[in-house]
Every structure is written in structure tokens, then in C-alpha cells.
Short mmCIF file of C-alpha atoms (C1' of nucleotides) in Angstrom, two decimals:
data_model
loop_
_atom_site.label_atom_id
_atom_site.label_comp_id
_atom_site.label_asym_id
_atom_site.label_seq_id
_atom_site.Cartn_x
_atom_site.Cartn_y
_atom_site.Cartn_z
CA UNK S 16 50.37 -42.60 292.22
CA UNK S 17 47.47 -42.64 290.27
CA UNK S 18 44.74 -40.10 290.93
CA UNK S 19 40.72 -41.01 290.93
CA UNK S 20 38.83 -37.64 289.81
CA UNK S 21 36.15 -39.80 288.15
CA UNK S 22 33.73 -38.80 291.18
CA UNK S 23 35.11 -35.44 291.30
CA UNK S 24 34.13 -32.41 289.96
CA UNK S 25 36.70 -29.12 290.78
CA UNK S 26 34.63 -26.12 291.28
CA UNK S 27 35.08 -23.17 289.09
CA UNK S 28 34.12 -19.71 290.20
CA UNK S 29 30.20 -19.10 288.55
CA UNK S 30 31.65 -15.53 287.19
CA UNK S 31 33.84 -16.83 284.98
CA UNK S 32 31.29 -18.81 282.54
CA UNK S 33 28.00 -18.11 281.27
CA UNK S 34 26.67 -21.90 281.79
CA UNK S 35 28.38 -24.38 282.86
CA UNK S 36 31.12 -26.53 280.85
CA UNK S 37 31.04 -29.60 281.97
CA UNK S 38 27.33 -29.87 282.38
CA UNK S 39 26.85 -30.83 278.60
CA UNK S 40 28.41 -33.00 276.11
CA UNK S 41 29.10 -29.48 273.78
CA UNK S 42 30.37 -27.63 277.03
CA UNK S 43 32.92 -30.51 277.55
CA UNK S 44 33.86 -30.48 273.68
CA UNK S 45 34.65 -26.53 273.82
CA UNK S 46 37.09 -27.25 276.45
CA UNK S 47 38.48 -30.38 275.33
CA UNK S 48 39.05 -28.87 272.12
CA UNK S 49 39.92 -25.33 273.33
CA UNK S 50 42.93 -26.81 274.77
CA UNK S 51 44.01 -28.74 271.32
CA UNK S 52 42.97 -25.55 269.33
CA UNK S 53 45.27 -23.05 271.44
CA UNK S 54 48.44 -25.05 271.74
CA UNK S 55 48.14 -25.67 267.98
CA UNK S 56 47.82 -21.88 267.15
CA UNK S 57 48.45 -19.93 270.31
CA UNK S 58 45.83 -17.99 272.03
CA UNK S 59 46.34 -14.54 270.52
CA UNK S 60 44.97 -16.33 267.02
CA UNK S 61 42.56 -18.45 268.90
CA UNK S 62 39.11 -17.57 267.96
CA UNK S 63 35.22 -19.07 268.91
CA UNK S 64 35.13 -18.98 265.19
CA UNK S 65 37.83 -21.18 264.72
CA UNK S 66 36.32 -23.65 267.43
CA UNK S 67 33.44 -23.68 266.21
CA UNK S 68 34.61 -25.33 263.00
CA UNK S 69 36.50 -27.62 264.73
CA UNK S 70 33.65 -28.95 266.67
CA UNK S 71 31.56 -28.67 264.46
CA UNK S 72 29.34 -26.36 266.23
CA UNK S 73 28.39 -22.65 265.96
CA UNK S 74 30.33 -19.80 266.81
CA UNK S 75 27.09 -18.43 268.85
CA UNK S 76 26.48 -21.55 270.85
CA UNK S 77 30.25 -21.26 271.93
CA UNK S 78 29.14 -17.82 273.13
CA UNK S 79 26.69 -19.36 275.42
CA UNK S 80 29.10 -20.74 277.72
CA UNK S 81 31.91 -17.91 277.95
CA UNK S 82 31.45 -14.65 277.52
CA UNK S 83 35.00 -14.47 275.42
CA UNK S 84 37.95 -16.33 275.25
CA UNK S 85 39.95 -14.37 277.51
CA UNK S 86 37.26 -16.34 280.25
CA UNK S 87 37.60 -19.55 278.58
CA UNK S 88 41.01 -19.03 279.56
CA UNK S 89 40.61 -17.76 282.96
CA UNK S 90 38.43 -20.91 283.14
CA UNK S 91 40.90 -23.60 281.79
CA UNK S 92 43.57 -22.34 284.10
CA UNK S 93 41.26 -22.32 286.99
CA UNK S 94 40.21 -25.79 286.14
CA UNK S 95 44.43 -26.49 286.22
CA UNK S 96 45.13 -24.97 289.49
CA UNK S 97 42.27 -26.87 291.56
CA UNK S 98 43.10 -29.90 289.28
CA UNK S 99 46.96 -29.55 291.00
CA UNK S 100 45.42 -28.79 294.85
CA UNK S 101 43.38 -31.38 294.37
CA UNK S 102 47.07 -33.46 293.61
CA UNK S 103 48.88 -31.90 296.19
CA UNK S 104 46.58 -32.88 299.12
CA UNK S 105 46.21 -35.98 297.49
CA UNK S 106 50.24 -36.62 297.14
CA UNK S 107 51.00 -35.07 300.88
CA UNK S 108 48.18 -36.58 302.99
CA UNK S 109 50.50 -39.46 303.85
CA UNK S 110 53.64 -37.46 304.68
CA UNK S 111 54.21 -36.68 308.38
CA UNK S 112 57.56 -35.03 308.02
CA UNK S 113 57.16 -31.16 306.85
CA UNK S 114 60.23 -31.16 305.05
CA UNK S 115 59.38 -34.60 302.67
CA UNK S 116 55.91 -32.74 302.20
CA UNK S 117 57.87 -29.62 300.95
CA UNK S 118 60.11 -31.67 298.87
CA UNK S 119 57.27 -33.13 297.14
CA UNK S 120 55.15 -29.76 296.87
CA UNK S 121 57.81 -28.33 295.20
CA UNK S 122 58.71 -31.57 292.80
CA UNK S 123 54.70 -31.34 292.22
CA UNK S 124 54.69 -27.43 290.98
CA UNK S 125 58.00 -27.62 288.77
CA UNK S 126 57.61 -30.80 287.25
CA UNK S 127 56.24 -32.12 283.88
CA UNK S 128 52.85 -32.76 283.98
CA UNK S 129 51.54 -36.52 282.47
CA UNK S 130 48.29 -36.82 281.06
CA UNK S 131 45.41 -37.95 283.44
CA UNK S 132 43.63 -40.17 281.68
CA UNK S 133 40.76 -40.51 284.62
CA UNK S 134 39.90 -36.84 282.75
CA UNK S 135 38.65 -37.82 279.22
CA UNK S 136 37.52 -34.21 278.61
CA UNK S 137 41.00 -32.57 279.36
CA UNK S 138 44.37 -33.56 278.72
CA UNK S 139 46.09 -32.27 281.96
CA UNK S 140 49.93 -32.64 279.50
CA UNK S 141 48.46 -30.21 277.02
CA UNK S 142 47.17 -27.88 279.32
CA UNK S 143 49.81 -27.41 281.84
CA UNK S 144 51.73 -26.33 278.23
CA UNK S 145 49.17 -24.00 277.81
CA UNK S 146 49.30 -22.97 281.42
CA UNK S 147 53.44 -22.03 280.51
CA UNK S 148 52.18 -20.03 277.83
CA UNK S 149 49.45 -18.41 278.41
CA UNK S 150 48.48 -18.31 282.21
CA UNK S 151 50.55 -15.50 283.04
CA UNK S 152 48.27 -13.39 280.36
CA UNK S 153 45.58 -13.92 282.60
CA UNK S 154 46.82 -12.03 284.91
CA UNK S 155 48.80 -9.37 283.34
CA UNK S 156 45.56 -7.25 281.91
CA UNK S 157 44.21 -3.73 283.13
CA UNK S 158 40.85 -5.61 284.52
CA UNK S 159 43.27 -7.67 287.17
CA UNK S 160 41.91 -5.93 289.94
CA UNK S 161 38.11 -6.11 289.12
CA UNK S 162 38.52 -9.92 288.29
CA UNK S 163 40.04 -10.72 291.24
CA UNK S 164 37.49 -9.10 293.81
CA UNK S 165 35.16 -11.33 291.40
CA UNK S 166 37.16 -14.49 292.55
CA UNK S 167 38.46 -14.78 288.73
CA UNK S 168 41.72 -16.06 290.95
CA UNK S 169 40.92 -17.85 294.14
CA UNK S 170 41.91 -21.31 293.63
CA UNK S 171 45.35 -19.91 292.66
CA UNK S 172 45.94 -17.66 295.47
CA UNK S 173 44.68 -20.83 297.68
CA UNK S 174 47.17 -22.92 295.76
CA UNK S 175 50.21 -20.39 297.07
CA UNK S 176 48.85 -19.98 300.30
CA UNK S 177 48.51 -23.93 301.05
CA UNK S 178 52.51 -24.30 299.89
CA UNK S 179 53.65 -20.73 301.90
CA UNK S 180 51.66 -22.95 304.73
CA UNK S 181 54.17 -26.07 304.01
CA UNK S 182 57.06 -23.70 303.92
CA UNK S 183 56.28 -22.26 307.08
CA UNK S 184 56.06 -25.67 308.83
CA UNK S 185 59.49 -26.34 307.85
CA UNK S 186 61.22 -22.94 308.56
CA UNK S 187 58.42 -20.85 310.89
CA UNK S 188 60.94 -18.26 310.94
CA UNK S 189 61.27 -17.36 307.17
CA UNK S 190 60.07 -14.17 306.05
CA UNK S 191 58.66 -14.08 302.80
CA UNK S 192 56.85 -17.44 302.50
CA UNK S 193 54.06 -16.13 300.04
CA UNK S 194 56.41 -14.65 297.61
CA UNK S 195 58.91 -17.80 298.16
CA UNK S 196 55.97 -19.84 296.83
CA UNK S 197 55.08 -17.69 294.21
CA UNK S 198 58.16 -17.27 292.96
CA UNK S 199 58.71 -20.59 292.54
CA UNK S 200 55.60 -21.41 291.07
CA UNK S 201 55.24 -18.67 288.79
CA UNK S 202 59.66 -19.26 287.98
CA UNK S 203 58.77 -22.78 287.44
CA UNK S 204 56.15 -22.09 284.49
CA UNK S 205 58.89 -19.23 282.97
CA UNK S 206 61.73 -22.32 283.41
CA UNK S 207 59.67 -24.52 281.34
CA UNK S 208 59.26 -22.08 278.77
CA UNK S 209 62.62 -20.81 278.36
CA UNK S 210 64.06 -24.63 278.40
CA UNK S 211 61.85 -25.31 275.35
CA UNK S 212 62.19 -21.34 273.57
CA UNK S 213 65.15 -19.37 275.08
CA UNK S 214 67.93 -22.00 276.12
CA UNK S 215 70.77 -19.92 276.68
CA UNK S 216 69.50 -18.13 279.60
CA UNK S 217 68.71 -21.35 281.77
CA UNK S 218 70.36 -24.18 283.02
CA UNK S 219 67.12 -26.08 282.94
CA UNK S 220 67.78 -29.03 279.81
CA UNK S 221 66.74 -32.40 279.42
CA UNK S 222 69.47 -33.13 282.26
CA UNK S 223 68.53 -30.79 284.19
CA UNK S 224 64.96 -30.09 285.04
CA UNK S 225 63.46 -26.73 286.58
CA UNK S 226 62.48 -29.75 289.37
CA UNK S 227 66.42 -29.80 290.34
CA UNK S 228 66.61 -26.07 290.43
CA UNK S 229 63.81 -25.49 292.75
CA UNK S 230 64.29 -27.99 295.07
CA UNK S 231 68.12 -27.14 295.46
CA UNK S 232 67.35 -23.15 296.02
CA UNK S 233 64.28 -24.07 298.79
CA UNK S 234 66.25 -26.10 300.98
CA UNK S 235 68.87 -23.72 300.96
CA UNK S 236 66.90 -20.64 301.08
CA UNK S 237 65.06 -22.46 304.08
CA UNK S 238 68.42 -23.75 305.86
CA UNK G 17 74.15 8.18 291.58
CA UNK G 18 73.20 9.97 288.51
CA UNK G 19 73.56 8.76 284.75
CA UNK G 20 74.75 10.51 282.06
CA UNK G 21 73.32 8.93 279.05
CA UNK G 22 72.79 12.11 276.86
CA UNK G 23 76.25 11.43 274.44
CA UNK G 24 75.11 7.44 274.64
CA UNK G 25 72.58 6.24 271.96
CA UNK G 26 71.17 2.56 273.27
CA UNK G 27 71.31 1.03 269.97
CA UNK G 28 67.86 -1.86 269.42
CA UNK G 29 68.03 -4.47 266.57
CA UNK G 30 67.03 -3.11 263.49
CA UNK G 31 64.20 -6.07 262.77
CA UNK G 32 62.25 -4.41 265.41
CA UNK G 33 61.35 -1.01 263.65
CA UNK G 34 61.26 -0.11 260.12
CA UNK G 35 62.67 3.44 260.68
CA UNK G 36 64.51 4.36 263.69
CA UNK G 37 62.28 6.34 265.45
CA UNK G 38 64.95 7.95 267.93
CA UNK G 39 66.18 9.58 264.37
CA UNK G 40 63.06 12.29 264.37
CA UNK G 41 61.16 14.18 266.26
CA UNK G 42 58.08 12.39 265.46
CA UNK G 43 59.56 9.32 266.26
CA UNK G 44 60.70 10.62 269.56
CA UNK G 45 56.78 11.50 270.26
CA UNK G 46 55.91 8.03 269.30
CA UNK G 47 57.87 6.41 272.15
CA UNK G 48 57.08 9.24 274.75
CA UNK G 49 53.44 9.21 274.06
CA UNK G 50 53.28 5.17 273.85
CA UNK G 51 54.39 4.80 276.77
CA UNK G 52 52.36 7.01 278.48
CA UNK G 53 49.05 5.99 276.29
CA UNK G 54 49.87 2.21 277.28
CA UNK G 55 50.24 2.66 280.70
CA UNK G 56 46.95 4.60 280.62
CA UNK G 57 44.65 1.60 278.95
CA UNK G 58 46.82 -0.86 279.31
CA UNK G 59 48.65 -2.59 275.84
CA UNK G 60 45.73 -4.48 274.80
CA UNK G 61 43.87 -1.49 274.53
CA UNK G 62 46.16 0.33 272.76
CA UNK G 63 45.98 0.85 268.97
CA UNK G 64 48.11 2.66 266.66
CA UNK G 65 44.72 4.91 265.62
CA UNK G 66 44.63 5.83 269.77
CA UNK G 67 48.43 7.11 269.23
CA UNK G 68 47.97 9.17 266.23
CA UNK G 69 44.84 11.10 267.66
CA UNK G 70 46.97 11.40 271.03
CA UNK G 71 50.07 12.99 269.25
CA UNK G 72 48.07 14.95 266.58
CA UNK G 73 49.59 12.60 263.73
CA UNK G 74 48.19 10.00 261.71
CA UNK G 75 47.85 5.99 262.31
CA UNK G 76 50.10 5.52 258.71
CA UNK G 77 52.85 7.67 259.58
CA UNK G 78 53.42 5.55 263.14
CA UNK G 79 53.13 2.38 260.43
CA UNK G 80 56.13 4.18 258.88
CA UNK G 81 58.05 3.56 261.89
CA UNK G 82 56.50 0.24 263.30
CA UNK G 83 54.77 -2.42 261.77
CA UNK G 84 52.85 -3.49 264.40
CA UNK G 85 51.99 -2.92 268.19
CA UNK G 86 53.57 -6.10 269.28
CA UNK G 87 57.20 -4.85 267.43
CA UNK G 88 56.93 -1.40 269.10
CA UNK G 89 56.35 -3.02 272.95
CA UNK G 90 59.63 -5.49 271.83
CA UNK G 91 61.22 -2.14 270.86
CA UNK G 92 60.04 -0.67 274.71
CA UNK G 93 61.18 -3.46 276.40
CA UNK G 94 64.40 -3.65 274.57
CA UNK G 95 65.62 -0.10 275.22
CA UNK G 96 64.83 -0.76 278.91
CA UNK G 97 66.79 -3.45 279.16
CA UNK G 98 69.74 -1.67 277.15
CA UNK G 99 69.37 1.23 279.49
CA UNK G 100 69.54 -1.45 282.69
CA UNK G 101 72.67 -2.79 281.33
CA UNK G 102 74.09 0.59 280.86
CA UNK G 103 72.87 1.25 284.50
CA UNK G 104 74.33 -2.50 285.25
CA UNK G 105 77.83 -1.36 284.10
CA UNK G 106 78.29 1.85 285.20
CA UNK G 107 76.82 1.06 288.93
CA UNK G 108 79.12 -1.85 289.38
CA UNK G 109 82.42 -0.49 287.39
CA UNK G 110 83.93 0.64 291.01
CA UNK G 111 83.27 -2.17 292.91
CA UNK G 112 85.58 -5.18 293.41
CA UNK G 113 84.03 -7.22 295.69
CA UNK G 114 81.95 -9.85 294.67
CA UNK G 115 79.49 -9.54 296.48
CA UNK G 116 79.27 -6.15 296.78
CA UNK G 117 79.03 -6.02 293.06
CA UNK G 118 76.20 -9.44 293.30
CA UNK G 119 74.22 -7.13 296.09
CA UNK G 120 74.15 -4.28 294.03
CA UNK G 121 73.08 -6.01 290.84
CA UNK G 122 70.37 -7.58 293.15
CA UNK G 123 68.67 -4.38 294.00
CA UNK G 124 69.42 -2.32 290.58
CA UNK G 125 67.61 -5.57 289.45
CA UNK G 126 64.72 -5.40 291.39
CA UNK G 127 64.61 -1.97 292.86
CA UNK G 128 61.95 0.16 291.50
CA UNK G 129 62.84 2.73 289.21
CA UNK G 130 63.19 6.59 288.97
CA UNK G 131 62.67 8.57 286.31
CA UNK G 132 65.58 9.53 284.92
CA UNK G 133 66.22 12.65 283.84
CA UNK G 134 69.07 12.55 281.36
CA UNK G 135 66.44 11.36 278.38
CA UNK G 136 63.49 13.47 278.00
CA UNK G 137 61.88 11.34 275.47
CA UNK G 138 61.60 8.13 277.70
CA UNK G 139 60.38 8.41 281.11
CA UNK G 140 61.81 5.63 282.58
CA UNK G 141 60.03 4.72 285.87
CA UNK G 142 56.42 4.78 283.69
CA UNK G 143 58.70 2.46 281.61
CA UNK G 144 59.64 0.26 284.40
CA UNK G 145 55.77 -0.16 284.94
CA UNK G 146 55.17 -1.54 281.65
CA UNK G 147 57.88 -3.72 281.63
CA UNK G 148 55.78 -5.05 285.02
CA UNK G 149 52.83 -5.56 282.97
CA UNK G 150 53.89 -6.11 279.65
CA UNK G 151 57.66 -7.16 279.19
CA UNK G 152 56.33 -11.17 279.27
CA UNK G 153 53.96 -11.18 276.63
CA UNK G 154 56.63 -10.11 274.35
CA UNK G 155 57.84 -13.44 274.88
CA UNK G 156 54.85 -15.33 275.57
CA UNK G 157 53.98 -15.74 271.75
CA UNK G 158 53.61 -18.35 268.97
CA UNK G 159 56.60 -16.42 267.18
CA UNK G 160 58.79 -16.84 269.77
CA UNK G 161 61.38 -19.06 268.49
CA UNK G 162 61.59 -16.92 264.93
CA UNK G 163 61.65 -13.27 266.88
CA UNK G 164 64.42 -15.40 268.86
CA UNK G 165 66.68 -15.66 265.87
CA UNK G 166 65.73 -12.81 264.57
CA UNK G 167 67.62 -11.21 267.73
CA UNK G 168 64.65 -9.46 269.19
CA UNK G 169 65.75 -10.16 272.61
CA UNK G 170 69.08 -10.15 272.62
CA UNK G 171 69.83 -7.89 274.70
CA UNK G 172 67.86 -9.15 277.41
CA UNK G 173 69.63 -12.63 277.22
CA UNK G 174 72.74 -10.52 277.60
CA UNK G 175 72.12 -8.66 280.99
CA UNK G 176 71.10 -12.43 282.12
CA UNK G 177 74.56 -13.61 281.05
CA UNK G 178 75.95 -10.87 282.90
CA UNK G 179 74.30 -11.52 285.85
CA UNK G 180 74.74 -15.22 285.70
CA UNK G 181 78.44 -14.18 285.01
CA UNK G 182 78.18 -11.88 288.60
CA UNK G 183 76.64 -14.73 290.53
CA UNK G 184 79.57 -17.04 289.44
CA UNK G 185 82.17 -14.92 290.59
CA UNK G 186 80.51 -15.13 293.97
CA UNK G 187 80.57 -19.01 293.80
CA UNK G 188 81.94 -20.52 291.07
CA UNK G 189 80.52 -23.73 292.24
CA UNK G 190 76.48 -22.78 291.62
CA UNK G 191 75.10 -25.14 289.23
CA UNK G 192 72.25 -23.27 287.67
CA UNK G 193 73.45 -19.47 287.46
CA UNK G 194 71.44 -18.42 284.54
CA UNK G 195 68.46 -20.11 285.70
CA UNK G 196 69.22 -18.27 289.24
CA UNK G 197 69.77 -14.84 287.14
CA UNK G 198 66.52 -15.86 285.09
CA UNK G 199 64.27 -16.65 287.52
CA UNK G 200 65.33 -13.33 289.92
CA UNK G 201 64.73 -10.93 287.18
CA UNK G 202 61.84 -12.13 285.72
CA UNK G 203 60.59 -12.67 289.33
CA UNK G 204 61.24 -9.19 290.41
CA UNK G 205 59.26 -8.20 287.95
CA UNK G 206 56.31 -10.74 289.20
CA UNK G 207 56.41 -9.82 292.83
CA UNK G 208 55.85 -5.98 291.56
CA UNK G 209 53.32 -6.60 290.06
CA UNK G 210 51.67 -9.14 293.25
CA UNK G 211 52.52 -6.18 295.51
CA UNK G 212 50.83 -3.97 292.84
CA UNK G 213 47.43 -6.31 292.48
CA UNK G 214 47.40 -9.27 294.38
CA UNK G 215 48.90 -8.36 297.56
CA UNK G 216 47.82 -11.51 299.54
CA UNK G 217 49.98 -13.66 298.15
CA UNK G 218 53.19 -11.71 298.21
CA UNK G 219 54.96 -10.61 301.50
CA UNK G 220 56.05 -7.46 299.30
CA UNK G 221 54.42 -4.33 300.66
CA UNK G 222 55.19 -0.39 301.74
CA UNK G 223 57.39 -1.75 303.77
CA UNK G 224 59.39 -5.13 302.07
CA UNK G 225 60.39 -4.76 298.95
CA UNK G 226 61.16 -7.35 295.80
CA UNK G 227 64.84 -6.24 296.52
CA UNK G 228 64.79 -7.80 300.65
CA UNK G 229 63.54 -10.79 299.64
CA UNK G 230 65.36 -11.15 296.73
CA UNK G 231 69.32 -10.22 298.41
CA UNK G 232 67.93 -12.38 301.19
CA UNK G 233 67.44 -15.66 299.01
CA UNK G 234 70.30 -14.85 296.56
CA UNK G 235 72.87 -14.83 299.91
CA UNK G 236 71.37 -17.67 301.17
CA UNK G 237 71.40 -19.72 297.76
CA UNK G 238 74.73 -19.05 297.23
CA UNK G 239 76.56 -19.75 300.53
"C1'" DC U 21 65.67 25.39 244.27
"C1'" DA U 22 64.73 20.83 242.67
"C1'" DT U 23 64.53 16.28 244.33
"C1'" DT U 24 63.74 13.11 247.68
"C1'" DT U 25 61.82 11.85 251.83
"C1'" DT U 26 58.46 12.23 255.29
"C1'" DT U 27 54.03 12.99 256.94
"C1'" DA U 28 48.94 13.50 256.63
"C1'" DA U 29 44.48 12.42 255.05
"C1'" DA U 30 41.26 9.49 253.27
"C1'" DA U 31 39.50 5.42 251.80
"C1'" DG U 32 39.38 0.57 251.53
"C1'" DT U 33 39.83 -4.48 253.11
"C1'" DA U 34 39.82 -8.54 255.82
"C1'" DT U 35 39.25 -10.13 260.27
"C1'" DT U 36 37.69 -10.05 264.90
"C1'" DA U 37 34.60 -10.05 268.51
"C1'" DC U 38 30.83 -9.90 269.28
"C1'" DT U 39 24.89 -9.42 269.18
"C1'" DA U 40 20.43 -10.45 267.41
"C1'" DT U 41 17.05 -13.11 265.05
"C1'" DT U 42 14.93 -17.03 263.67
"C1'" DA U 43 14.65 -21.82 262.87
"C1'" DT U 44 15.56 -26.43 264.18
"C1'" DT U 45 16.72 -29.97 267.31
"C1'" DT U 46 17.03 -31.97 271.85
"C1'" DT U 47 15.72 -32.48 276.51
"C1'" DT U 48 12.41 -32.58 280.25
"C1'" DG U 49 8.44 -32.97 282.96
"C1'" DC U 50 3.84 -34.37 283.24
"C1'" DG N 21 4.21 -39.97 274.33
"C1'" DC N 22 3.59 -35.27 273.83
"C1'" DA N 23 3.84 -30.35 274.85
"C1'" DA N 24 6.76 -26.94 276.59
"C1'" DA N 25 11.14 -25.38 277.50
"C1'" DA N 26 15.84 -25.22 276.61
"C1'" DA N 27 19.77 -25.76 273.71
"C1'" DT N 28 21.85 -25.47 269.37
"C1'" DA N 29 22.59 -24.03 264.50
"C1'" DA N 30 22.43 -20.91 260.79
"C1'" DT N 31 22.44 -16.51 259.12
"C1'" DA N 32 23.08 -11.87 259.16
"C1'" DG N 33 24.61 -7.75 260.98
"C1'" DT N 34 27.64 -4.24 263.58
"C1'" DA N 35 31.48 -1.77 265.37
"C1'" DA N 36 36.19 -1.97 265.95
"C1'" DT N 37 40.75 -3.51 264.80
"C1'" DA N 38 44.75 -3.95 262.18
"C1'" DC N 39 46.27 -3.07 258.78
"C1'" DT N 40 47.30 -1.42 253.16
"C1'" DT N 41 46.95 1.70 249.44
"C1'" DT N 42 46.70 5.97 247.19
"C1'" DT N 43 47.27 10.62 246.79
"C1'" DA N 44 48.50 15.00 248.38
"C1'" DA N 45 51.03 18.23 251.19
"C1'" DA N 46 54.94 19.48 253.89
"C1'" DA N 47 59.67 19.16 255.27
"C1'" DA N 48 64.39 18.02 254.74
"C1'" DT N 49 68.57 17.61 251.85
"C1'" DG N 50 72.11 17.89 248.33
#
DNA sequence: CATTTTTAAAAGTATTACTATTATTTTTGC
DNA sequence: GCAAAAATAATAGTAATACTTTTAAAAATG
């Protein structure tokens, strides 16, 4: 199923930028070119600098629109997670049954992501490898707590509570539906990137994707 | 039950350090005070200049024993995970059930820690807390892969194995035990830190820990 | 006690992560 | 179509980081 974002735009939280990305043809270049820049050389040597001479652009004007590139990042990921609510009503508005709509929440979380080519700006593939690499690192840093009464992580936290909402249809009874969801969404990402980095201690391959795991351990955690 | 650990010597991969610093006393300080200057600012705050000022020695003599910030966290994390295996073995040694010995892995696993008093250079529950925070990024690099065969986390891939092992004997049937193993420990880890920072989307409070909800869905996975 | 090793102190370098200033270009509103 | 405002580019500068190097002093060891 093909997605139409064209007349879309997800909202990002205004804290997180300094003006707004995808209200000029630069903005859209820093993130369209952010993404290329840090799966090529990893975020910890990811610099404006660096973008800048890659776009072509100044370091300063880069400034203009985040703050640093620890928000560019909080941005990009942000822009991910609405990008995959936005899917996820999308691919479950049609299903009546609770437990097809979990089945294909949790196919939808653990899979590999395609590019969206409605998007020209971002290439969803690319990011969702960033997302296994680096969106963790958002969270893991001593500001957590400030950032998130700033709503630095809203659409993610909305994100697990819509899918602990789908679990709950299907088992009303299970406990721990918000970390069940977490879990899996956060286990999914660390799947992916052991399958590509550390293959001995996962049974995720190119037989077997983190998709088979997950779906196998919800029904029978929810059974 | 109570370790004894003071005749055992967890032994790290040499690539990590460039002198063993559990060989002298200023080494000894270097871990101690790391780990309580990291958990203070938090790792990406913490510079080797902060250290030597902290334990009244100078930035080039911790270079002596570590080349960089990122090698002494792998060296952190490692002896953790040396000292949960040690904990791993000796807790389960008695048992002969398999499922007593699964349950008990299950909460050593995700249990928080103690402090344990056998070492007086490593405080171990402070420890714990890093690993919480930090222990991912050690993967989550661009040098992944040549760390990897460099055997800087070795012994975390073996207390996986060994749990993976564990889970088999309970059903040797399970098709994705080191994913299973994988994804609990690494998870643990996660819903500490949700319970920690971003309670709302994590039934893990005062009152549920990681370890119910984890020996909840491990039983129910694997029956 | 002489040699080696370790540690400390100081200085130096390249890079990072910015900020500030000024000039130029682009956009917009009348 | 032009003046004003806004955005961008270029340059320079700063403080901190992440080291390396050198030299000297202290400690350990054979």
C-alpha cells in the first residue's frame, strides 16, 4: 500500500528547531543531506561543518535552523516516528479484527523500511538506518528529563501508547502493555542492528527477520 | 547470597586499555572515580582533564592507561558484564531445574543491583546505572564491526550464549533463543531506564519491576 | 643503589562547537 | 518595480575538547 504524504506535513515539536526545516529549499537540503551525511560517517563525526560543504552552504546558516546537531537529530527521529503513526493509522484503519491490527502493528515496527518516494526531501530507508543507530542516543543523555517536559519526545511516547492501546484490545487483561510495546519497538531497532553488526547473538538473518521474532513472542505473550 | 570475588581477577581484553589499570593503585582510582564522575555529568560530559583534577592526577597519566574515553566506558561495561557472568555461574551452580535456573537468570538479569562489597574499587550498583545509560553507545558506533573483531565485547556475547543456552534447556524447541536472550537483556536495561525517565510509557514503577514483566513474558514465550 | 618505569606538569596542536560581524543575495509587500 | 526585511554566505574569533609531546620528578624493581 502506497502512502500519499504529498499534502501532508508531520508536525515537529517548535523546541526542537530554531526555524523551520521544511519551510525553505536550504532547510529541506540540511535534512535531506543530514541523513546521507550521518549514515556515511556516523553521527559522533557528523559536523554542521561538514554539511555545510556538502551543501554547499555555510556552517552559520546551518546554525539558523538547529541549535546543534544533537536537535537535528532529535528532529530527524521525530520526523520518523510521526512519519510511522502516520503509517500505522493509515495501514490499520481498514482492519476490524484487533488481533490482524496487532499483527500488522507489530510487522509495521520490526520490519525493513522501503523508501517513500512521495518524500523527495527524506529517504524514509536511510533514515530508519539511522534511527537503528542513533535514535537510542537521543534518549540516553543527562538532559532526558528536561527535553522531555519540553515535548523533545511526544510523538514517540504517542507512537507506544497507540500500539499498548492495540495490545490491550486484544488481551484487556495483560499487564504490562506499555513496556510490551516498548520493548518491542525499542528490541526491534537493537535486532536490526545486531543482524547487520553482532550476528552471533541473534537469530534474526536474512531468513529470519526480527518481523518473525516479534510476531511469534506477542501472540504468545498475549495467549 | 553473598559473592566472594576478592581471590577472582575478572580478566578484560587487553585491546581495551594500554596498561591494566587494576595492576596499580592509580589505576584502581581511575575506575572508582570514573565511575562515580560519569554518573555525576553523565559520559558525554566527561573528559579525561575532569578525572585528573577529581583524583589529584594528571590528564597524561590516565592516557597512560586509556587511550580514549570511549575504550575506558568499553572497559566499564566489560568488567560488569564479567562480574554478571561470575554472578550468572555461581547463582545458578546449585540449581537443577530448568526453570528454576531460567527464573533465576531472569531476575539476576534484570534485577537491579547492589553494591557489592567484596571489591572496593568498583561500586557496582553506581555501575549498574551506567550500564543503564551508557552500555549501548559502546555499541552504537561507526567502529563497531572492527572493535567486534577486535574482541571488545566478547564477553557480553558470551553471557548471551549462556543465556540462550539456559532458555534452550527449558525448550529445546524455541526458534530464536539468542534473539530471546538479546532482546531481554538489552531490554532490561531499557525499561530501567523508562521507569527511571519516561515513566509513561513503561508499566515499570515502585511497585513492578523489569524482572515481573520480564519472568512473566519469558514463561509465557516459552510454554 | 642504579636503572627502569611511572607519574606529573606544562605546553602545544588540531578539531569542534559554537558566536559575532559584516556583506551580499533573495524574498516580500506595497 | 523598488524599498525594506529577511535569509544566506563569508570571515573571523573563542573556549573547550581530545589528544600528543617533552621534560622533570617520583616511585618501584632487580
Amino acid at each position: 500500500m502506497r502512502i500519499v504524504l504529498s499534502n501532508v506535513k508531520l508536525m515537529i515539536n517548535e523546541n526542537v528547531y530554531l526555524k523551520d526545516p521544511e519551510s525553505s529549499a536550504l532547510g529541506k537540503k540540511i535534512l535531506n543531506e543530514s541523513i546521507l551525511l550521518i549514515k556515511e560517517i556516523g553521527f559522533e563525526a557528523f559536523t554542521f561543518k561538514k554539511l555545510g560543504q556538502r551543501i554547499e552552504s555555510n556552517e552559520s546558516s546551518i546554525y539558523r535552523y538547529f541549535e546543534n546537531k544533537h536537535k537535528l537529530l532529535v528532529y530527524l527521529t521525530s520526523w520518523y516516528w510521526s512519519w510511522m503513526e502516520y503509517r500505522l493509522v493509515f495501514e490499520t484503519a481498514n482492519l476490524t479484527d484487533p488481533k490482524d491490527r496487532l499483527n500488522k502493528t507489530i510487522a509495521l515496527f520490526t520490519e525493513e523500511t522501503k523508501d517513500d518516494e512521495s518524500t523527495e526531501h527524506i529517504n524514509e530507508a536511510l533514515l530508519q538506518q539511522i534511527i537503528i543507530s542513533d535514535f537510542t542516543k537521543t534518549l540516553l543523555t543527562k538532559e532526558v528529563d528536561e527535553e522531555n517536559r519540553n515535548g523533545f519526545f511526544v510523538i514517540y511516547k504517542r507512537v507506544i501508547h497507540r500500539i499498548a492501546g492495540i495490545i490491550k484490545e486484544v488481551n484487556s487483561s495483560y499487564p504490562y502493555p506499555d513496556s510490551l510495546a516498548s520493548t518491542i519497538v525499542e528490541g526491534a531497532l537493537h535486532q536490526h542492528f545486531l543482524k547487520q553488526h553482532l550476528t552471533s547473538i541473534t537469530n534474526c538473518s536474512d531468513e529470519i527477520s526480527p518481523s518473525d521474532f516479534y510476531l511469534d513472542l506477542i501472540n504468545k505473550v498475549l495467549n
